[in-house]
């Protein structure tokens, strides 16, 4: 109850900001990020240091929300397009190799950032048993929803997981104590703990040297490719399947994702919990 | 005063050696866990907390239950508890220490534990839990040590202790309430998302903790000349009885709400625990062991003539302790993760190293308790011989 007015207010404020001074900025930042102009995205040029500061989690000030949040990254997933052969695997492979995600197989020690499930389980609790047959068979890509009101962030005792001003829920692997409170709190099963040494389950030759590997005993999950956003690149999965996935600024009414969402019916997971996922499934 | 722990009969030393043996095995397993990672436990992606956190949760209750002795004595001047209160406080010290050890073995990066204090995060319940537990340990050490010291020197208890004793009462309630909030505030875990979580925690704690205390006191009265007093034991037994009845009543509330509302998410974990779900039911046997023990314990304590018989009293207390332990130390934490957020049932069973580490921490608790109680007994025996 208490969260409601505050949340609506924040959203209204964001929209207001949009229609006034910030819109121009977002357009430039958004567009150049979308099309990957330059080595350093306009996002980084216009607001230098912000991404870095937040990613490394040193300066607490960077973690605080600026008065006028202008960006909230979000993703749309076209499940029908995901059903085309090879699409889902390509996305998962792109994500897991660029982020050095260890492969422990389908075991209890498994670590996963992006994976596939079916309609019934992805929307468990809200599933419509009479849903069209073809939808029931589509693959649903699952990942961290980068919730706008993330329960995982609320419970973390060290701020090792935090919500960046642009809506990305990020992790600081050096601060995490591995208490796994965030795993109990995430209603989407999006988080993985490094039960064993992840480096043992990585093929050394295939390391992506530009992304850190993690150690034992910390939690990890999808990071919306913040390291690529900072360079003006699209997330790896989106790059792998641009026909199925779209990524953009939910706070900008004219952004690509907002235009898609205006036209097509979409679903989000467990809306009744109020975590406000930023990942939308188009059916 | 502490030197009193060093003098004892052979069986006292044998008991200590036995405990040290269990601790040794557990330490070995812990080093193995530190070396390999928590993957050597039964925990995994879906059941991400297991027997360690469950023991932690249960033992916070045992620690909190010392107030069931403190309140009658200090607020209602029930003098019959004067001799036993110290045993309750020492039980609390041992229990809180065990709680902290269970956290240390559970977390993935124990050497970073201080991050909780270095980066204080007031929106995290775990932050408060750490503070209240450390505070509770400190209060009990201050009160327990100084009371015993005064007794040993045949002085009245110093007046400045009073505020600490009063403070310990709400503080005890707070440790278990905050622990309940760890669970009760999580969206999407239906077994835990309930307003009666904290009251139920307190009720089961006020049954199981004093039940353990009665067992310990009965053992002490056999191995030493210390007599806790018939009336004191009977009064504790009544506390256990009422607390357990309230606990069972609250369980009934949960069952009614889940099943009458017929909301699948609320029914599933209970179905899993008590009947099994989609062919999975590893915990069913446990839960149906707890239920009859709870019933038998309550019935025996309800009958005054049974309650007065020390053998039956011990059996009833052991039953209630066991029932509460299964409920909280196994069912509650693990059941909360089943089914998982995708409504799949992934089951959990503890591994050998995990069980060894768990037993070792219990043994450390028993060791602390033995040594502290040994000192207390020596002081009480001296008192008895001088009067
Ligand atoms: S999906 Fe889970 S991990 Fe991701 S932001 Fe939401 S609660 Fe946190
Ligand atoms: S496991 Fe790490 S990220 Fe998760 S709540 Fe604990 S400290 Fe925070």
Short mmCIF file of C-alpha atoms in Angstrom, two decimals, chain A:
data_model
loop_
_atom_site.label_atom_id
_atom_site.label_comp_id
_atom_site.label_asym_id
_atom_site.label_seq_id
_atom_site.Cartn_x
_atom_site.Cartn_y
_atom_site.Cartn_z
CA UNK A 1 0.00 0.00 0.00
CA UNK A 2 2.63 2.43 1.09
CA UNK A 3 4.70 1.78 -2.00
CA UNK A 4 1.97 2.82 -4.37
CA UNK A 5 1.80 6.59 -4.26
CA UNK A 6 5.56 6.81 -4.10
CA UNK A 7 6.00 4.59 -7.08
CA UNK A 8 3.39 6.32 -9.20
CA UNK A 9 4.84 9.64 -8.24
CA UNK A 10 8.25 8.57 -9.30
CA UNK A 11 6.94 7.34 -12.59
CA UNK A 12 4.95 10.51 -13.19
CA UNK A 13 8.02 12.55 -12.43
CA UNK A 14 10.02 10.51 -14.85
CA UNK A 15 7.49 11.09 -17.62
CA UNK A 16 7.43 14.79 -16.87
CA UNK A 17 11.16 14.92 -17.07
CA UNK A 18 10.94 13.10 -20.33
CA UNK A 19 8.68 15.62 -21.94
CA UNK A 20 10.88 18.51 -20.92
CA UNK A 21 14.60 19.00 -20.75
CA UNK A 22 15.85 15.45 -20.72
CA UNK A 23 14.16 14.17 -23.79
CA UNK A 24 16.78 15.54 -26.06
CA UNK A 25 19.53 13.91 -24.09
CA UNK A 26 17.83 10.57 -23.99
CA UNK A 27 17.33 10.65 -27.69
CA UNK A 28 20.98 11.16 -28.34
CA UNK A 29 22.10 8.74 -25.65
CA UNK A 30 19.49 6.16 -26.53
CA UNK A 31 20.03 6.29 -30.25
CA UNK A 32 23.77 6.19 -30.19
CA UNK A 33 23.66 3.39 -27.64
CA UNK A 34 21.17 1.51 -29.76
CA UNK A 35 23.22 1.73 -32.89
CA UNK A 36 26.52 1.37 -31.13
CA UNK A 37 28.04 4.61 -32.37
CA UNK A 38 31.62 5.16 -31.37
CA UNK A 39 33.75 3.20 -28.93
CA UNK A 40 32.29 5.05 -25.98
CA UNK A 41 28.53 5.51 -26.08
CA UNK A 42 26.98 8.92 -25.87
CA UNK A 43 25.61 7.78 -22.57
CA UNK A 44 29.09 7.75 -21.19
CA UNK A 45 30.06 10.99 -22.90
CA UNK A 46 27.10 12.93 -21.65
CA UNK A 47 27.21 11.64 -18.11
CA UNK A 48 30.80 10.66 -17.63
CA UNK A 49 31.71 8.30 -14.85
CA UNK A 50 28.21 7.43 -13.85
CA UNK A 51 28.22 3.91 -15.20
CA UNK A 52 31.69 3.18 -13.94
CA UNK A 53 31.05 4.47 -10.48
CA UNK A 54 27.91 2.43 -10.17
CA UNK A 55 29.43 -0.73 -11.62
CA UNK A 56 32.36 -0.78 -9.25
CA UNK A 57 30.22 0.05 -6.30
CA UNK A 58 32.81 2.16 -4.50
CA UNK A 59 31.24 5.55 -4.14
CA UNK A 60 27.95 5.27 -2.34
CA UNK A 61 26.74 8.52 -3.94
CA UNK A 62 26.63 6.87 -7.33
CA UNK A 63 24.20 4.32 -5.95
CA UNK A 64 21.70 6.93 -4.96
CA UNK A 65 19.04 7.74 -7.41
CA UNK A 66 19.45 11.10 -9.04
CA UNK A 67 16.52 13.41 -8.51
CA UNK A 68 15.25 12.89 -12.03
CA UNK A 69 15.81 9.37 -13.28
CA UNK A 70 15.77 9.59 -17.02
CA UNK A 71 16.61 6.07 -18.03
CA UNK A 72 15.11 2.76 -17.17
CA UNK A 73 16.48 0.03 -19.33
CA UNK A 74 14.04 -2.66 -20.35
CA UNK A 75 13.73 -5.57 -22.71
CA UNK A 76 11.05 -7.08 -24.88
CA UNK A 77 11.14 -10.74 -25.85
CA UNK A 78 9.10 -11.90 -28.81
CA UNK A 79 8.41 -15.51 -27.87
CA UNK A 80 7.16 -16.47 -31.31
CA UNK A 81 10.41 -15.32 -32.88
CA UNK A 82 12.31 -17.20 -30.17
CA UNK A 83 10.67 -20.38 -31.44
CA UNK A 84 12.58 -20.15 -34.71
CA UNK A 85 15.29 -22.78 -34.74
CA UNK A 86 18.52 -21.91 -33.01
CA UNK A 87 17.48 -18.48 -31.74
CA UNK A 88 17.27 -19.31 -28.06
CA UNK A 89 20.49 -21.31 -28.01
CA UNK A 90 22.32 -18.53 -29.80
CA UNK A 91 21.20 -15.97 -27.23
CA UNK A 92 22.15 -18.16 -24.29
CA UNK A 93 25.50 -19.01 -25.77
CA UNK A 94 26.26 -15.36 -26.53
CA UNK A 95 25.43 -14.33 -22.95
CA UNK A 96 27.22 -17.15 -21.21
CA UNK A 97 30.40 -16.90 -23.22
CA UNK A 98 30.73 -13.14 -23.01
CA UNK A 99 30.23 -13.27 -19.24
CA UNK A 100 32.33 -16.34 -18.47
CA UNK A 101 29.35 -18.16 -16.99
CA UNK A 102 30.55 -21.58 -15.80
CA UNK A 103 28.84 -24.70 -17.06
CA UNK A 104 28.01 -27.17 -14.31
CA UNK A 105 25.36 -28.88 -16.42
CA UNK A 106 21.86 -29.31 -15.14
CA UNK A 107 22.90 -29.83 -11.53
CA UNK A 108 22.10 -28.24 -8.20
CA UNK A 109 25.35 -26.26 -8.53
CA UNK A 110 24.27 -24.79 -11.85
CA UNK A 111 24.95 -21.13 -12.61
CA UNK A 112 22.80 -19.46 -15.25
CA UNK A 113 22.17 -15.95 -16.43
CA UNK A 114 19.90 -16.64 -19.37
CA UNK A 115 17.96 -19.85 -19.94
CA UNK A 116 14.78 -21.16 -21.42
CA UNK A 117 11.63 -22.53 -19.87
CA UNK A 118 8.06 -23.03 -21.03
CA UNK A 119 4.99 -20.86 -20.62
CA UNK A 120 3.50 -22.89 -17.80
CA UNK A 121 6.56 -22.66 -15.57
CA UNK A 122 7.70 -19.16 -16.48
CA UNK A 123 4.26 -17.86 -15.58
CA UNK A 124 3.73 -20.30 -12.73
CA UNK A 125 0.90 -19.11 -10.54
CA UNK A 126 -0.54 -16.93 -13.29
CA UNK A 127 -0.69 -19.53 -16.02
CA UNK A 128 -3.86 -19.70 -18.04
CA UNK A 129 -4.63 -23.33 -18.58
CA UNK A 130 -6.58 -22.55 -21.75
CA UNK A 131 -3.82 -20.52 -23.31
CA UNK A 132 -3.45 -21.07 -27.04
CA UNK A 133 -1.59 -24.30 -27.70
CA UNK A 134 1.19 -22.73 -29.72
CA UNK A 135 2.01 -20.29 -26.91
CA UNK A 136 2.26 -23.18 -24.48
CA UNK A 137 4.94 -24.64 -26.69
CA UNK A 138 6.99 -21.50 -27.31
CA UNK A 139 10.31 -21.22 -25.51
CA UNK A 140 10.38 -18.43 -22.95
CA UNK A 141 13.76 -16.89 -22.28
CA UNK A 142 14.27 -16.29 -18.57
CA UNK A 143 16.68 -13.85 -17.00
CA UNK A 144 16.84 -11.32 -14.21
CA UNK A 145 13.92 -8.93 -14.65
CA UNK A 146 15.84 -5.90 -13.43
CA UNK A 147 12.85 -5.10 -11.28
CA UNK A 148 12.02 -1.49 -10.63
CA UNK A 149 11.36 -2.34 -6.98
CA UNK A 150 13.81 -5.20 -6.60
CA UNK A 151 13.28 -7.41 -3.52
CA UNK A 152 16.83 -8.75 -3.88
CA UNK A 153 18.23 -5.25 -3.37
CA UNK A 154 15.94 -4.62 -0.45
CA UNK A 155 17.27 -7.60 1.51
CA UNK A 156 20.99 -7.47 0.69
CA UNK A 157 22.87 -6.65 3.91
CA UNK A 158 25.94 -5.21 2.19
CA UNK A 159 24.59 -3.33 -0.86
CA UNK A 160 26.49 -5.88 -2.94
CA UNK A 161 23.47 -5.97 -5.18
CA UNK A 162 22.06 -2.57 -5.99
CA UNK A 163 19.79 -0.77 -8.39
CA UNK A 164 21.63 1.64 -10.63
CA UNK A 165 20.04 4.94 -11.55
CA UNK A 166 19.35 3.55 -15.02
CA UNK A 167 17.30 0.68 -13.59
CA UNK A 168 19.87 -2.05 -13.98
CA UNK A 169 20.15 -4.26 -10.91
CA UNK A 170 23.88 -4.88 -10.64
CA UNK A 171 26.23 -6.91 -8.50
CA UNK A 172 29.51 -6.11 -6.78
CA UNK A 173 31.27 -9.48 -6.59
CA UNK A 174 33.91 -8.11 -4.25
CA UNK A 175 31.46 -7.04 -1.63
CA UNK A 176 29.02 -9.97 -1.65
CA UNK A 177 29.35 -12.14 1.45
CA UNK A 178 27.40 -15.01 -0.07
CA UNK A 179 24.57 -15.02 2.45
CA UNK A 180 22.08 -15.83 -0.34
CA UNK A 181 19.37 -13.70 1.21
CA UNK A 182 18.87 -12.23 -2.26
CA UNK A 183 18.22 -15.70 -3.67
CA UNK A 184 15.49 -16.32 -1.13
CA UNK A 185 14.03 -12.90 -1.91
CA UNK A 186 14.03 -13.07 -5.70
CA UNK A 187 10.63 -14.42 -6.73
CA UNK A 188 11.90 -15.28 -10.21
CA UNK A 189 14.73 -17.71 -9.47
CA UNK A 190 17.05 -15.40 -11.36
CA UNK A 191 20.06 -15.64 -9.10
CA UNK A 192 22.81 -18.23 -8.93
CA UNK A 193 25.33 -18.86 -6.21
CA UNK A 194 28.83 -20.12 -6.95
CA UNK A 195 28.56 -23.35 -5.00
CA UNK A 196 31.85 -24.57 -6.45
CA UNK A 197 34.79 -22.83 -8.05
CA UNK A 198 33.40 -21.44 -11.32
CA UNK A 199 36.86 -21.32 -12.87
CA UNK A 200 36.97 -25.12 -12.79
CA UNK A 201 33.94 -25.21 -15.07
CA UNK A 202 35.27 -22.74 -17.61
CA UNK A 203 37.32 -23.58 -20.61
CA UNK A 204 40.41 -21.44 -20.19
CA UNK A 205 40.89 -20.94 -23.92
CA UNK A 206 37.42 -19.49 -24.22
CA UNK A 207 37.74 -16.93 -21.45
CA UNK A 208 36.50 -13.51 -22.32
CA UNK A 209 39.44 -11.58 -20.91
CA UNK A 210 37.43 -8.37 -20.82
CA UNK A 211 34.93 -9.62 -18.27
CA UNK A 212 35.85 -10.75 -14.77
CA UNK A 213 35.46 -14.34 -13.72
CA UNK A 214 33.93 -14.82 -10.32
CA UNK A 215 35.22 -16.70 -7.33
CA UNK A 216 33.56 -19.27 -5.15
CA UNK A 217 30.91 -18.18 -2.67
CA UNK A 218 29.33 -15.17 -4.35
CA UNK A 219 26.02 -14.67 -6.08
CA UNK A 220 25.68 -13.66 -9.71
CA UNK A 221 23.02 -13.09 -12.36
CA UNK A 222 22.30 -11.28 -15.62
CA UNK A 223 23.64 -7.73 -15.55
CA UNK A 224 21.81 -6.42 -18.63
CA UNK A 225 25.29 -6.22 -20.16
CA UNK A 226 26.20 -2.99 -18.39
CA UNK A 227 29.77 -3.42 -19.58
CA UNK A 228 28.53 -3.38 -23.17
CA UNK A 229 26.03 -0.56 -22.59
CA UNK A 230 28.93 1.53 -21.34
CA UNK A 231 30.59 1.02 -24.69
CA UNK A 232 27.44 1.84 -26.57
CA UNK A 233 26.79 -1.77 -27.50
CA UNK A 234 23.56 -3.71 -27.24
CA UNK A 235 23.31 -6.58 -24.74
CA UNK A 236 24.89 -9.74 -26.12
CA UNK A 237 21.61 -11.65 -26.37
CA UNK A 238 19.92 -8.82 -28.25
CA UNK A 239 22.83 -8.64 -30.63
CA UNK A 240 22.55 -12.38 -31.17
CA UNK A 241 18.84 -12.27 -32.01
CA UNK A 242 17.76 -8.72 -32.87
CA UNK A 243 14.65 -10.07 -34.57
CA UNK A 244 13.38 -11.52 -31.28
CA UNK A 245 14.74 -9.27 -28.55
CA UNK A 246 14.67 -5.50 -28.22
CA UNK A 247 16.35 -3.38 -25.61
CA UNK A 248 15.76 0.26 -24.83
CA UNK A 249 14.70 2.97 -22.46
CA UNK A 250 11.34 2.35 -20.83
CA UNK A 251 11.31 5.86 -19.42
CA UNK A 252 11.24 7.41 -22.88
CA UNK A 253 7.76 7.23 -24.42
CA UNK A 254 9.27 7.33 -27.90
CA UNK A 255 11.89 4.65 -27.39
CA UNK A 256 11.92 1.47 -29.43
CA UNK A 257 10.67 -0.69 -26.57
CA UNK A 258 7.87 1.71 -25.69
CA UNK A 259 6.74 1.77 -29.30
CA UNK A 260 6.71 -2.01 -29.41
CA UNK A 261 4.81 -2.21 -26.13
CA UNK A 262 2.27 0.32 -27.38
CA UNK A 263 1.49 -1.87 -30.36
CA UNK A 264 1.71 -5.38 -29.03
CA UNK A 265 0.15 -7.16 -26.07
CA UNK A 266 2.76 -8.15 -23.54
CA UNK A 267 3.06 -10.05 -20.28
CA UNK A 268 5.32 -9.68 -17.28
CA UNK A 269 6.03 -12.24 -14.58
CA UNK A 270 4.35 -12.14 -11.16
CA UNK A 271 3.09 -8.57 -11.37
CA UNK A 272 1.03 -9.16 -8.23
CA UNK A 273 4.23 -9.07 -6.16
CA UNK A 274 4.87 -5.44 -7.07
CA UNK A 275 8.48 -5.87 -8.09
CA UNK A 276 7.75 -4.30 -11.49
CA UNK A 277 9.84 -6.37 -13.89
CA UNK A 278 11.52 -4.59 -16.80
CA UNK A 279 11.38 -7.64 -19.04
CA UNK A 280 8.30 -7.97 -21.24
CA UNK A 281 7.14 -11.06 -23.12
CA UNK A 282 5.34 -10.38 -26.40
CA UNK A 283 2.88 -13.10 -27.33
#
